[in-house]
Amino acid sequence: MADPRTHRLRPWASALVVGAVVLAVLLVPPLVQLDEQAVDLSQKLLPPSWDHPFGTDDVGRDLLLRCVYGLRISLLVGLVAALVATVLGTAVGAVAGALGGWTDRTLMRLVDAFSSVPHLLLGIFVVALFRPGVWPVIASVAVTHWLSTARIVRSEVLSLRTRPHIEAAISGGASRRRVATRHLLPAVLPQAGLAAVLMVPHAMWHESALSFLGLGLPSHQASLGNLVQSARSSLLAGDWWPTLFPGLFLIVPTLAIAGLAGVWRDRLNPRRRSELML
């Protein structure tokens, strides 16, 4: 049996981590008047100390500042890509579920076709069409992550279409547009919002994977994937901090965001939560 105290503590811990992340990415760059690109070879690969809490990298840059800037970029990519993917998936799923017939079949076959290609492979194809940068990575993540939202929204719309109040509105002469905008769309927005929050950690990992492979952001730009990729040679030489701290900056915030999304999911479906507590 799960401990109820654990369920109460988890959302607070997740909220604390997310709050700390938001404050760090918003306040550290303007308050710390240091150039995260500044190179000082006399300070290269210094271990963690009071002057450099996370140490320095292989060209003497402060790793804490680099990690904060990298997290800032990863969060930007994750949030914007999740928003774009959610809007696209919600539109496709709502149209498919509301119209049905050949429209539903055509859109769902399109979703199946995209799903048949691995996300990372499709993302690599998209970013390969453009020069390295933030927006090609956002486009790559958004194009590969709207499919699950489309399926969720379509399933919810199909379920809502059989509800008595929807049938009453249709029988009363309401147009499809009015039914969709007044009844169906407001009902699916909580599910779409949850899908967007759950998508943020996935998008951050996707961006990090592309940057680690050298296909995402430019190598000089601080992103968590670039930091981990550039630290491989240092790790082989026994310098662990250039790899550990960027990895923690990626893992801990994504777990915290997923934890908050889990709380939201339990509130949307209290029955599922009660079953988990048994």
PDB file of C-alpha atoms in Angstrom:
ATOM      1  CA  MET A   1       0.000   0.000   0.000  1.00  0.00           C
ATOM      2  CA  ALA A   2       1.374   3.385  -0.981  1.00  0.00           C
ATOM      3  CA  ASP A   3       2.184   5.825   1.811  1.00  0.00           C
ATOM      4  CA  PRO A   4      -0.222   8.826   1.631  1.00  0.00           C
ATOM      5  CA  ARG A   5       2.533  11.094   2.956  1.00  0.00           C
ATOM      6  CA  THR A   6       4.617  10.294  -0.124  1.00  0.00           C
ATOM      7  CA  HIS A   7       1.757  11.394  -2.385  1.00  0.00           C
ATOM      8  CA  ARG A   8       1.453  14.667  -0.452  1.00  0.00           C
ATOM      9  CA  LEU A   9       5.201  15.332  -0.431  1.00  0.00           C
ATOM     10  CA  ARG A  10       5.834  14.605  -4.114  1.00  0.00           C
ATOM     11  CA  PRO A  11       3.906  17.572  -5.589  1.00  0.00           C
ATOM     12  CA  TRP A  12       5.503  19.987  -3.131  1.00  0.00           C
ATOM     13  CA  ALA A  13       8.986  18.719  -3.945  1.00  0.00           C
ATOM     14  CA  SER A  14       8.264  18.937  -7.677  1.00  0.00           C
ATOM     15  CA  ALA A  15       6.835  22.435  -7.328  1.00  0.00           C
ATOM     16  CA  LEU A  16       9.887  23.541  -5.327  1.00  0.00           C
ATOM     17  CA  VAL A  17      12.280  22.262  -7.986  1.00  0.00           C
ATOM     18  CA  VAL A  18      10.283  23.821 -10.838  1.00  0.00           C
ATOM     19  CA  GLY A  19      10.118  27.133  -8.950  1.00  0.00           C
ATOM     20  CA  ALA A  20      13.875  27.082  -8.374  1.00  0.00           C
ATOM     21  CA  VAL A  21      14.466  26.335 -12.061  1.00  0.00           C
ATOM     22  CA  VAL A  22      12.229  29.206 -13.174  1.00  0.00           C
ATOM     23  CA  LEU A  23      13.946  31.650 -10.812  1.00  0.00           C
ATOM     24  CA  ALA A  24      17.383  30.473 -11.949  1.00  0.00           C
ATOM     25  CA  VAL A  25      16.751  30.863 -15.664  1.00  0.00           C
ATOM     26  CA  LEU A  26      15.052  34.248 -15.171  1.00  0.00           C
ATOM     27  CA  LEU A  27      17.302  35.872 -12.582  1.00  0.00           C
ATOM     28  CA  VAL A  28      20.792  34.423 -12.942  1.00  0.00           C
ATOM     29  CA  PRO A  29      21.640  35.794 -16.432  1.00  0.00           C
ATOM     30  CA  PRO A  30      20.715  39.447 -15.653  1.00  0.00           C
ATOM     31  CA  LEU A  31      22.087  39.395 -12.080  1.00  0.00           C
ATOM     32  CA  VAL A  32      25.384  37.640 -12.794  1.00  0.00           C
ATOM     33  CA  GLN A  33      27.262  40.013 -15.055  1.00  0.00           C
ATOM     34  CA  LEU A  34      29.514  37.348 -16.536  1.00  0.00           C
ATOM     35  CA  ASP A  35      29.910  36.165 -20.099  1.00  0.00           C
ATOM     36  CA  GLU A  36      29.131  32.452 -20.238  1.00  0.00           C
ATOM     37  CA  GLN A  37      31.168  32.264 -23.460  1.00  0.00           C
ATOM     38  CA  ALA A  38      34.295  33.839 -21.907  1.00  0.00           C
ATOM     39  CA  VAL A  39      37.320  31.545 -22.338  1.00  0.00           C
ATOM     40  CA  ASP A  40      40.123  31.426 -19.746  1.00  0.00           C
ATOM     41  CA  LEU A  41      42.539  28.590 -20.457  1.00  0.00           C
ATOM     42  CA  SER A  42      44.354  29.217 -17.172  1.00  0.00           C
ATOM     43  CA  GLN A  43      41.162  28.127 -15.377  1.00  0.00           C
ATOM     44  CA  LYS A  44      40.326  25.049 -17.448  1.00  0.00           C
ATOM     45  CA  LEU A  45      38.947  21.885 -15.808  1.00  0.00           C
ATOM     46  CA  LEU A  46      39.028  23.226 -12.260  1.00  0.00           C
ATOM     47  CA  PRO A  47      37.102  20.964  -9.840  1.00  0.00           C
ATOM     48  CA  PRO A  48      34.093  22.321  -7.900  1.00  0.00           C
ATOM     49  CA  SER A  49      35.098  25.045  -5.421  1.00  0.00           C
ATOM     50  CA  TRP A  50      33.704  28.173  -3.761  1.00  0.00           C
ATOM     51  CA  ASP A  51      34.684  30.277  -6.755  1.00  0.00           C
ATOM     52  CA  HIS A  52      33.227  27.781  -9.233  1.00  0.00           C
ATOM     53  CA  PRO A  53      30.595  25.590  -7.461  1.00  0.00           C
ATOM     54  CA  PHE A  54      30.290  23.276 -10.485  1.00  0.00           C
ATOM     55  CA  GLY A  55      33.903  23.645 -11.623  1.00  0.00           C
ATOM     56  CA  THR A  56      34.972  24.779 -15.076  1.00  0.00           C
ATOM     57  CA  ASP A  57      34.953  23.143 -18.492  1.00  0.00           C
ATOM     58  CA  ASP A  58      37.812  22.305 -20.839  1.00  0.00           C
ATOM     59  CA  VAL A  59      38.310  25.949 -21.885  1.00  0.00           C
ATOM     60  CA  GLY A  60      37.881  27.542 -18.453  1.00  0.00           C
ATOM     61  CA  ARG A  61      34.233  28.600 -18.616  1.00  0.00           C
ATOM     62  CA  ASP A  62      32.187  28.526 -15.404  1.00  0.00           C
ATOM     63  CA  LEU A  63      30.094  25.368 -15.547  1.00  0.00           C
ATOM     64  CA  LEU A  64      27.303  26.591 -13.261  1.00  0.00           C
ATOM     65  CA  LEU A  65      26.635  29.559 -15.519  1.00  0.00           C
ATOM     66  CA  ARG A  66      26.843  27.364 -18.607  1.00  0.00           C
ATOM     67  CA  CYS A  67      24.357  24.893 -17.086  1.00  0.00           C
ATOM     68  CA  VAL A  68      21.885  27.684 -16.282  1.00  0.00           C
ATOM     69  CA  TYR A  69      22.110  29.047 -19.831  1.00  0.00           C
ATOM     70  CA  GLY A  70      21.805  25.512 -21.206  1.00  0.00           C
ATOM     71  CA  LEU A  71      18.716  24.849 -19.097  1.00  0.00           C
ATOM     72  CA  ARG A  72      17.291  28.150 -20.311  1.00  0.00           C
ATOM     73  CA  ILE A  73      17.644  27.071 -23.941  1.00  0.00           C
ATOM     74  CA  SER A  74      16.295  23.568 -23.262  1.00  0.00           C
ATOM     75  CA  LEU A  75      13.253  24.969 -21.446  1.00  0.00           C
ATOM     76  CA  LEU A  76      12.603  27.410 -24.286  1.00  0.00           C
ATOM     77  CA  VAL A  77      12.710  24.601 -26.823  1.00  0.00           C
ATOM     78  CA  GLY A  78      10.568  22.335 -24.647  1.00  0.00           C
ATOM     79  CA  LEU A  79       7.875  24.916 -23.891  1.00  0.00           C
ATOM     80  CA  VAL A  80       7.521  26.326 -27.400  1.00  0.00           C
ATOM     81  CA  ALA A  81       7.671  22.912 -29.069  1.00  0.00           C
ATOM     82  CA  ALA A  82       5.112  21.495 -26.622  1.00  0.00           C
ATOM     83  CA  LEU A  83       2.784  24.452 -27.263  1.00  0.00           C
ATOM     84  CA  VAL A  84       3.027  24.126 -31.048  1.00  0.00           C
ATOM     85  CA  ALA A  85       2.616  20.345 -30.948  1.00  0.00           C
ATOM     86  CA  THR A  86      -0.384  20.602 -28.613  1.00  0.00           C
ATOM     87  CA  VAL A  87      -2.153  23.165 -30.796  1.00  0.00           C
ATOM     88  CA  LEU A  88      -1.529  21.055 -33.898  1.00  0.00           C
ATOM     89  CA  GLY A  89      -2.530  17.792 -32.223  1.00  0.00           C
ATOM     90  CA  THR A  90      -5.655  19.330 -30.658  1.00  0.00           C
ATOM     91  CA  ALA A  91      -6.769  20.766 -34.001  1.00  0.00           C
ATOM     92  CA  VAL A  92      -6.261  17.472 -35.855  1.00  0.00           C
ATOM     93  CA  GLY A  93      -7.886  15.362 -33.121  1.00  0.00           C
ATOM     94  CA  ALA A  94     -10.852  17.706 -32.685  1.00  0.00           C
ATOM     95  CA  VAL A  95     -11.561  17.886 -36.421  1.00  0.00           C
ATOM     96  CA  ALA A  96     -11.238  14.110 -36.811  1.00  0.00           C
ATOM     97  CA  GLY A  97     -13.515  13.351 -33.868  1.00  0.00           C
ATOM     98  CA  ALA A  98     -16.101  16.037 -34.611  1.00  0.00           C
ATOM     99  CA  LEU A  99     -16.496  15.422 -38.348  1.00  0.00           C
ATOM    100  CA  GLY A 100     -15.978  11.656 -38.439  1.00  0.00           C
ATOM    101  CA  GLY A 101     -16.412   9.732 -41.691  1.00  0.00           C
ATOM    102  CA  TRP A 102     -13.757  10.041 -44.369  1.00  0.00           C
ATOM    103  CA  THR A 103     -12.198  13.060 -42.653  1.00  0.00           C
ATOM    104  CA  ASP A 104     -11.589  11.028 -39.515  1.00  0.00           C
ATOM    105  CA  ARG A 105     -10.175   8.095 -41.481  1.00  0.00           C
ATOM    106  CA  THR A 106      -7.877  10.311 -43.562  1.00  0.00           C
ATOM    107  CA  LEU A 107      -6.478  12.228 -40.580  1.00  0.00           C
ATOM    108  CA  MET A 108      -5.950   9.077 -38.533  1.00  0.00           C
ATOM    109  CA  ARG A 109      -4.115   7.403 -41.419  1.00  0.00           C
ATOM    110  CA  LEU A 110      -1.897  10.494 -41.515  1.00  0.00           C
ATOM    111  CA  VAL A 111      -1.228  10.088 -37.786  1.00  0.00           C
ATOM    112  CA  ASP A 112      -0.429   6.397 -38.307  1.00  0.00           C
ATOM    113  CA  ALA A 113       1.973   7.253 -41.132  1.00  0.00           C
ATOM    114  CA  PHE A 114       3.889   9.724 -38.934  1.00  0.00           C
ATOM    115  CA  SER A 115       3.863   7.252 -36.035  1.00  0.00           C
ATOM    116  CA  SER A 116       5.464   4.541 -38.171  1.00  0.00           C
ATOM    117  CA  VAL A 117       8.683   6.590 -38.366  1.00  0.00           C
ATOM    118  CA  PRO A 118      10.800   6.739 -35.167  1.00  0.00           C
ATOM    119  CA  HIS A 119      10.678  10.189 -33.553  1.00  0.00           C
ATOM    120  CA  LEU A 120      14.420  10.673 -33.455  1.00  0.00           C
ATOM    121  CA  LEU A 121      14.889   9.628 -37.075  1.00  0.00           C
ATOM    122  CA  LEU A 122      12.163  11.990 -38.257  1.00  0.00           C
ATOM    123  CA  GLY A 123      13.595  14.763 -36.081  1.00  0.00           C
ATOM    124  CA  ILE A 124      17.050  14.268 -37.598  1.00  0.00           C
ATOM    125  CA  PHE A 125      15.523  14.531 -41.079  1.00  0.00           C
ATOM    126  CA  VAL A 126      13.784  17.815 -40.197  1.00  0.00           C
ATOM    127  CA  VAL A 127      16.822  19.534 -38.635  1.00  0.00           C
ATOM    128  CA  ALA A 128      19.007  18.368 -41.520  1.00  0.00           C
ATOM    129  CA  LEU A 129      16.962  20.596 -43.844  1.00  0.00           C
ATOM    130  CA  PHE A 130      18.047  23.787 -42.065  1.00  0.00           C
ATOM    131  CA  ARG A 131      21.094  25.418 -40.555  1.00  0.00           C
ATOM    132  CA  PRO A 132      21.705  24.571 -36.866  1.00  0.00           C
ATOM    133  CA  GLY A 133      19.678  26.794 -34.569  1.00  0.00           C
ATOM    134  CA  VAL A 134      16.894  26.995 -32.007  1.00  0.00           C
ATOM    135  CA  TRP A 135      13.946  27.229 -34.397  1.00  0.00           C
ATOM    136  CA  PRO A 136      14.809  24.195 -36.550  1.00  0.00           C
ATOM    137  CA  VAL A 137      15.052  22.159 -33.328  1.00  0.00           C
ATOM    138  CA  ILE A 138      11.685  23.497 -32.149  1.00  0.00           C
ATOM    139  CA  ALA A 139      10.143  22.630 -35.520  1.00  0.00           C
ATOM    140  CA  SER A 140      11.688  19.164 -35.374  1.00  0.00           C
ATOM    141  CA  VAL A 141      10.331  18.445 -31.895  1.00  0.00           C
ATOM    142  CA  ALA A 142       6.887  19.895 -32.655  1.00  0.00           C
ATOM    143  CA  VAL A 143       6.477  17.909 -35.883  1.00  0.00           C
ATOM    144  CA  THR A 144       7.297  14.638 -34.125  1.00  0.00           C
ATOM    145  CA  HIS A 145       5.292  15.116 -30.898  1.00  0.00           C
ATOM    146  CA  TRP A 146       1.731  16.094 -31.872  1.00  0.00           C
ATOM    147  CA  LEU A 147       0.570  12.560 -32.636  1.00  0.00           C
ATOM    148  CA  SER A 148      -0.311  11.400 -29.115  1.00  0.00           C
ATOM    149  CA  THR A 149      -2.239  14.617 -28.449  1.00  0.00           C
ATOM    150  CA  ALA A 150      -4.253  14.110 -31.640  1.00  0.00           C
ATOM    151  CA  ARG A 151      -5.210  10.580 -30.570  1.00  0.00           C
ATOM    152  CA  ILE A 152      -6.133  11.690 -27.035  1.00  0.00           C
ATOM    153  CA  VAL A 153      -8.282  14.595 -28.224  1.00  0.00           C
ATOM    154  CA  ARG A 154      -9.981  12.504 -30.895  1.00  0.00           C
ATOM    155  CA  SER A 155     -10.846   9.805 -28.357  1.00  0.00           C
ATOM    156  CA  GLU A 156     -12.233  12.402 -25.955  1.00  0.00           C
ATOM    157  CA  VAL A 157     -14.316  14.048 -28.685  1.00  0.00           C
ATOM    158  CA  LEU A 158     -15.751  10.699 -29.802  1.00  0.00           C
ATOM    159  CA  SER A 159     -16.722  10.002 -26.195  1.00  0.00           C
ATOM    160  CA  LEU A 160     -18.320  13.430 -25.789  1.00  0.00           C
ATOM    161  CA  ARG A 161     -20.365  13.096 -28.980  1.00  0.00           C
ATOM    162  CA  THR A 162     -22.462  10.360 -27.321  1.00  0.00           C
ATOM    163  CA  ARG A 163     -23.258  12.436 -24.217  1.00  0.00           C
ATOM    164  CA  PRO A 164     -26.937  13.439 -23.784  1.00  0.00           C
ATOM    165  CA  HIS A 165     -26.290  17.198 -23.722  1.00  0.00           C
ATOM    166  CA  ILE A 166     -24.368  17.014 -27.009  1.00  0.00           C
ATOM    167  CA  GLU A 167     -27.146  15.009 -28.652  1.00  0.00           C
ATOM    168  CA  ALA A 168     -29.688  17.483 -27.271  1.00  0.00           C
ATOM    169  CA  ALA A 169     -27.764  20.411 -28.741  1.00  0.00           C
ATOM    170  CA  ILE A 170     -27.609  18.723 -32.141  1.00  0.00           C
ATOM    171  CA  SER A 171     -31.307  17.834 -31.997  1.00  0.00           C
ATOM    172  CA  GLY A 172     -32.068  21.441 -31.104  1.00  0.00           C
ATOM    173  CA  GLY A 173     -30.550  22.607 -34.378  1.00  0.00           C
ATOM    174  CA  ALA A 174     -27.115  23.714 -33.201  1.00  0.00           C
ATOM    175  CA  SER A 175     -24.556  23.793 -35.978  1.00  0.00           C
ATOM    176  CA  ARG A 176     -21.445  21.641 -35.909  1.00  0.00           C
ATOM    177  CA  ARG A 177     -19.323  24.739 -35.392  1.00  0.00           C
ATOM    178  CA  ARG A 178     -21.368  25.843 -32.377  1.00  0.00           C
ATOM    179  CA  VAL A 179     -21.290  22.362 -30.859  1.00  0.00           C
ATOM    180  CA  ALA A 180     -17.537  22.173 -31.375  1.00  0.00           C
ATOM    181  CA  THR A 181     -16.736  25.621 -29.952  1.00  0.00           C
ATOM    182  CA  ARG A 182     -19.265  25.673 -27.084  1.00  0.00           C
ATOM    183  CA  HIS A 183     -19.230  22.038 -25.941  1.00  0.00           C
ATOM    184  CA  LEU A 184     -16.485  19.859 -27.389  1.00  0.00           C
ATOM    185  CA  LEU A 185     -13.427  22.140 -27.357  1.00  0.00           C
ATOM    186  CA  PRO A 186     -13.822  23.403 -23.737  1.00  0.00           C
ATOM    187  CA  ALA A 187     -14.236  19.813 -22.567  1.00  0.00           C
ATOM    188  CA  VAL A 188     -10.999  18.608 -24.174  1.00  0.00           C
ATOM    189  CA  LEU A 189      -8.820  21.574 -23.157  1.00  0.00           C
ATOM    190  CA  PRO A 190      -7.840  20.077 -19.759  1.00  0.00           C
ATOM    191  CA  GLN A 191      -6.647  16.881 -21.457  1.00  0.00           C
ATOM    192  CA  ALA A 192      -4.797  18.900 -24.090  1.00  0.00           C
ATOM    193  CA  GLY A 193      -3.160  21.031 -21.398  1.00  0.00           C
ATOM    194  CA  LEU A 194      -2.039  17.928 -19.536  1.00  0.00           C
ATOM    195  CA  ALA A 195      -0.603  16.509 -22.758  1.00  0.00           C
ATOM    196  CA  ALA A 196       1.330  19.752 -23.265  1.00  0.00           C
ATOM    197  CA  VAL A 197       2.856  19.636 -19.777  1.00  0.00           C
ATOM    198  CA  LEU A 198       3.807  15.981 -20.187  1.00  0.00           C
ATOM    199  CA  MET A 199       5.364  16.839 -23.538  1.00  0.00           C
ATOM    200  CA  VAL A 200       7.779  19.444 -22.130  1.00  0.00           C
ATOM    201  CA  PRO A 201      10.209  16.925 -20.523  1.00  0.00           C
ATOM    202  CA  HIS A 202      10.050  14.729 -23.630  1.00  0.00           C
ATOM    203  CA  ALA A 203      10.817  17.732 -25.844  1.00  0.00           C
ATOM    204  CA  MET A 204      13.762  18.722 -23.637  1.00  0.00           C
ATOM    205  CA  TRP A 205      15.226  15.226 -23.910  1.00  0.00           C
ATOM    206  CA  HIS A 206      14.660  15.239 -27.661  1.00  0.00           C
ATOM    207  CA  GLU A 207      16.497  18.540 -28.042  1.00  0.00           C
ATOM    208  CA  SER A 208      19.353  17.274 -25.884  1.00  0.00           C
ATOM    209  CA  ALA A 209      19.623  14.117 -27.974  1.00  0.00           C
ATOM    210  CA  LEU A 210      19.791  16.105 -31.225  1.00  0.00           C
ATOM    211  CA  SER A 211      22.398  18.488 -29.789  1.00  0.00           C
ATOM    212  CA  PHE A 212      24.408  15.564 -28.406  1.00  0.00           C
ATOM    213  CA  LEU A 213      24.494  14.081 -31.903  1.00  0.00           C
ATOM    214  CA  GLY A 214      25.716  17.425 -33.285  1.00  0.00           C
ATOM    215  CA  LEU A 215      22.478  18.055 -35.214  1.00  0.00           C
ATOM    216  CA  GLY A 216      20.703  20.486 -32.905  1.00  0.00           C
ATOM    217  CA  LEU A 217      22.022  23.776 -31.630  1.00  0.00           C
ATOM    218  CA  PRO A 218      25.438  25.138 -32.723  1.00  0.00           C
ATOM    219  CA  SER A 219      28.279  23.635 -30.712  1.00  0.00           C
ATOM    220  CA  HIS A 220      29.310  27.005 -29.221  1.00  0.00           C
ATOM    221  CA  GLN A 221      25.816  27.632 -27.822  1.00  0.00           C
ATOM    222  CA  ALA A 222      25.146  26.449 -24.276  1.00  0.00           C
ATOM    223  CA  SER A 223      22.526  23.701 -24.332  1.00  0.00           C
ATOM    224  CA  LEU A 224      22.448  20.715 -22.036  1.00  0.00           C
ATOM    225  CA  GLY A 225      22.986  18.319 -24.928  1.00  0.00           C
ATOM    226  CA  ASN A 226      25.989  20.299 -26.148  1.00  0.00           C
ATOM    227  CA  LEU A 227      27.464  20.434 -22.637  1.00  0.00           C
ATOM    228  CA  VAL A 228      27.226  16.678 -22.192  1.00  0.00           C
ATOM    229  CA  GLN A 229      28.614  16.055 -25.682  1.00  0.00           C
ATOM    230  CA  SER A 230      31.613  18.365 -25.181  1.00  0.00           C
ATOM    231  CA  ALA A 231      32.411  16.758 -21.815  1.00  0.00           C
ATOM    232  CA  ARG A 232      32.957  13.227 -23.150  1.00  0.00           C
ATOM    233  CA  SER A 233      36.715  13.620 -23.533  1.00  0.00           C
ATOM    234  CA  SER A 234      36.973  15.133 -20.040  1.00  0.00           C
ATOM    235  CA  LEU A 235      35.103  12.172 -18.567  1.00  0.00           C
ATOM    236  CA  LEU A 236      37.529   9.727 -20.161  1.00  0.00           C
ATOM    237  CA  ALA A 237      40.372  11.687 -18.513  1.00  0.00           C
ATOM    238  CA  GLY A 238      38.726  11.318 -15.092  1.00  0.00           C
ATOM    239  CA  ASP A 239      37.127  14.773 -14.845  1.00  0.00           C
ATOM    240  CA  TRP A 240      33.564  13.904 -13.832  1.00  0.00           C
ATOM    241  CA  TRP A 241      32.005  17.320 -13.135  1.00  0.00           C
ATOM    242  CA  PRO A 242      31.606  18.554 -16.761  1.00  0.00           C
ATOM    243  CA  THR A 243      29.346  15.554 -17.409  1.00  0.00           C
ATOM    244  CA  LEU A 244      27.589  15.137 -14.048  1.00  0.00           C
ATOM    245  CA  PHE A 245      26.156  18.612 -13.531  1.00  0.00           C
ATOM    246  CA  PRO A 246      24.666  19.159 -17.033  1.00  0.00           C
ATOM    247  CA  GLY A 247      23.152  15.685 -16.734  1.00  0.00           C
ATOM    248  CA  LEU A 248      21.579  16.573 -13.383  1.00  0.00           C
ATOM    249  CA  PHE A 249      20.287  19.857 -14.821  1.00  0.00           C
ATOM    250  CA  LEU A 250      18.496  17.800 -17.454  1.00  0.00           C
ATOM    251  CA  ILE A 251      17.228  14.929 -15.296  1.00  0.00           C
ATOM    252  CA  VAL A 252      16.021  16.726 -12.151  1.00  0.00           C
ATOM    253  CA  PRO A 253      13.865  19.463 -13.792  1.00  0.00           C
ATOM    254  CA  THR A 254      12.276  17.028 -16.244  1.00  0.00           C
ATOM    255  CA  LEU A 255      11.377  14.663 -13.389  1.00  0.00           C
ATOM    256  CA  ALA A 256       9.921  17.585 -11.430  1.00  0.00           C
ATOM    257  CA  ILE A 257       7.782  18.727 -14.390  1.00  0.00           C
ATOM    258  CA  ALA A 258       6.617  15.148 -14.925  1.00  0.00           C
ATOM    259  CA  GLY A 259       5.745  14.954 -11.214  1.00  0.00           C
ATOM    260  CA  LEU A 260       3.540  18.050 -11.425  1.00  0.00           C
ATOM    261  CA  ALA A 261       1.909  16.659 -14.565  1.00  0.00           C
ATOM    262  CA  GLY A 262       1.179  13.450 -12.649  1.00  0.00           C
ATOM    263  CA  VAL A 263      -0.622  15.455  -9.950  1.00  0.00           C
ATOM    264  CA  TRP A 264      -2.681  17.187 -12.639  1.00  0.00           C
ATOM    265  CA  ARG A 265      -3.512  13.819 -14.196  1.00  0.00           C
ATOM    266  CA  ASP A 266      -4.678  12.461 -10.845  1.00  0.00           C
ATOM    267  CA  ARG A 267      -6.937  15.481 -10.360  1.00  0.00           C
ATOM    268  CA  LEU A 268      -8.463  14.972 -13.796  1.00  0.00           C
ATOM    269  CA  ASN A 269      -9.075  11.322 -12.990  1.00  0.00           C
ATOM    270  CA  PRO A 270      -9.629  10.893  -9.232  1.00  0.00           C
ATOM    271  CA  ARG A 271     -10.767   7.293  -9.738  1.00  0.00           C
ATOM    272  CA  ARG A 272      -7.367   6.357 -11.127  1.00  0.00           C
ATOM    273  CA  ARG A 273      -5.698   7.993  -8.125  1.00  0.00           C
ATOM    274  CA  SER A 274      -7.856   6.015  -5.678  1.00  0.00           C
ATOM    275  CA  GLU A 275      -6.932   2.792  -7.475  1.00  0.00           C
ATOM    276  CA  LEU A 276      -3.212   3.639  -7.170  1.00  0.00           C
ATOM    277  CA  MET A 277      -3.607   4.253  -3.430  1.00  0.00           C
ATOM    278  CA  LEU A 278      -4.959   0.729  -2.822  1.00  0.00           C
TER     279      LEU A 278
END
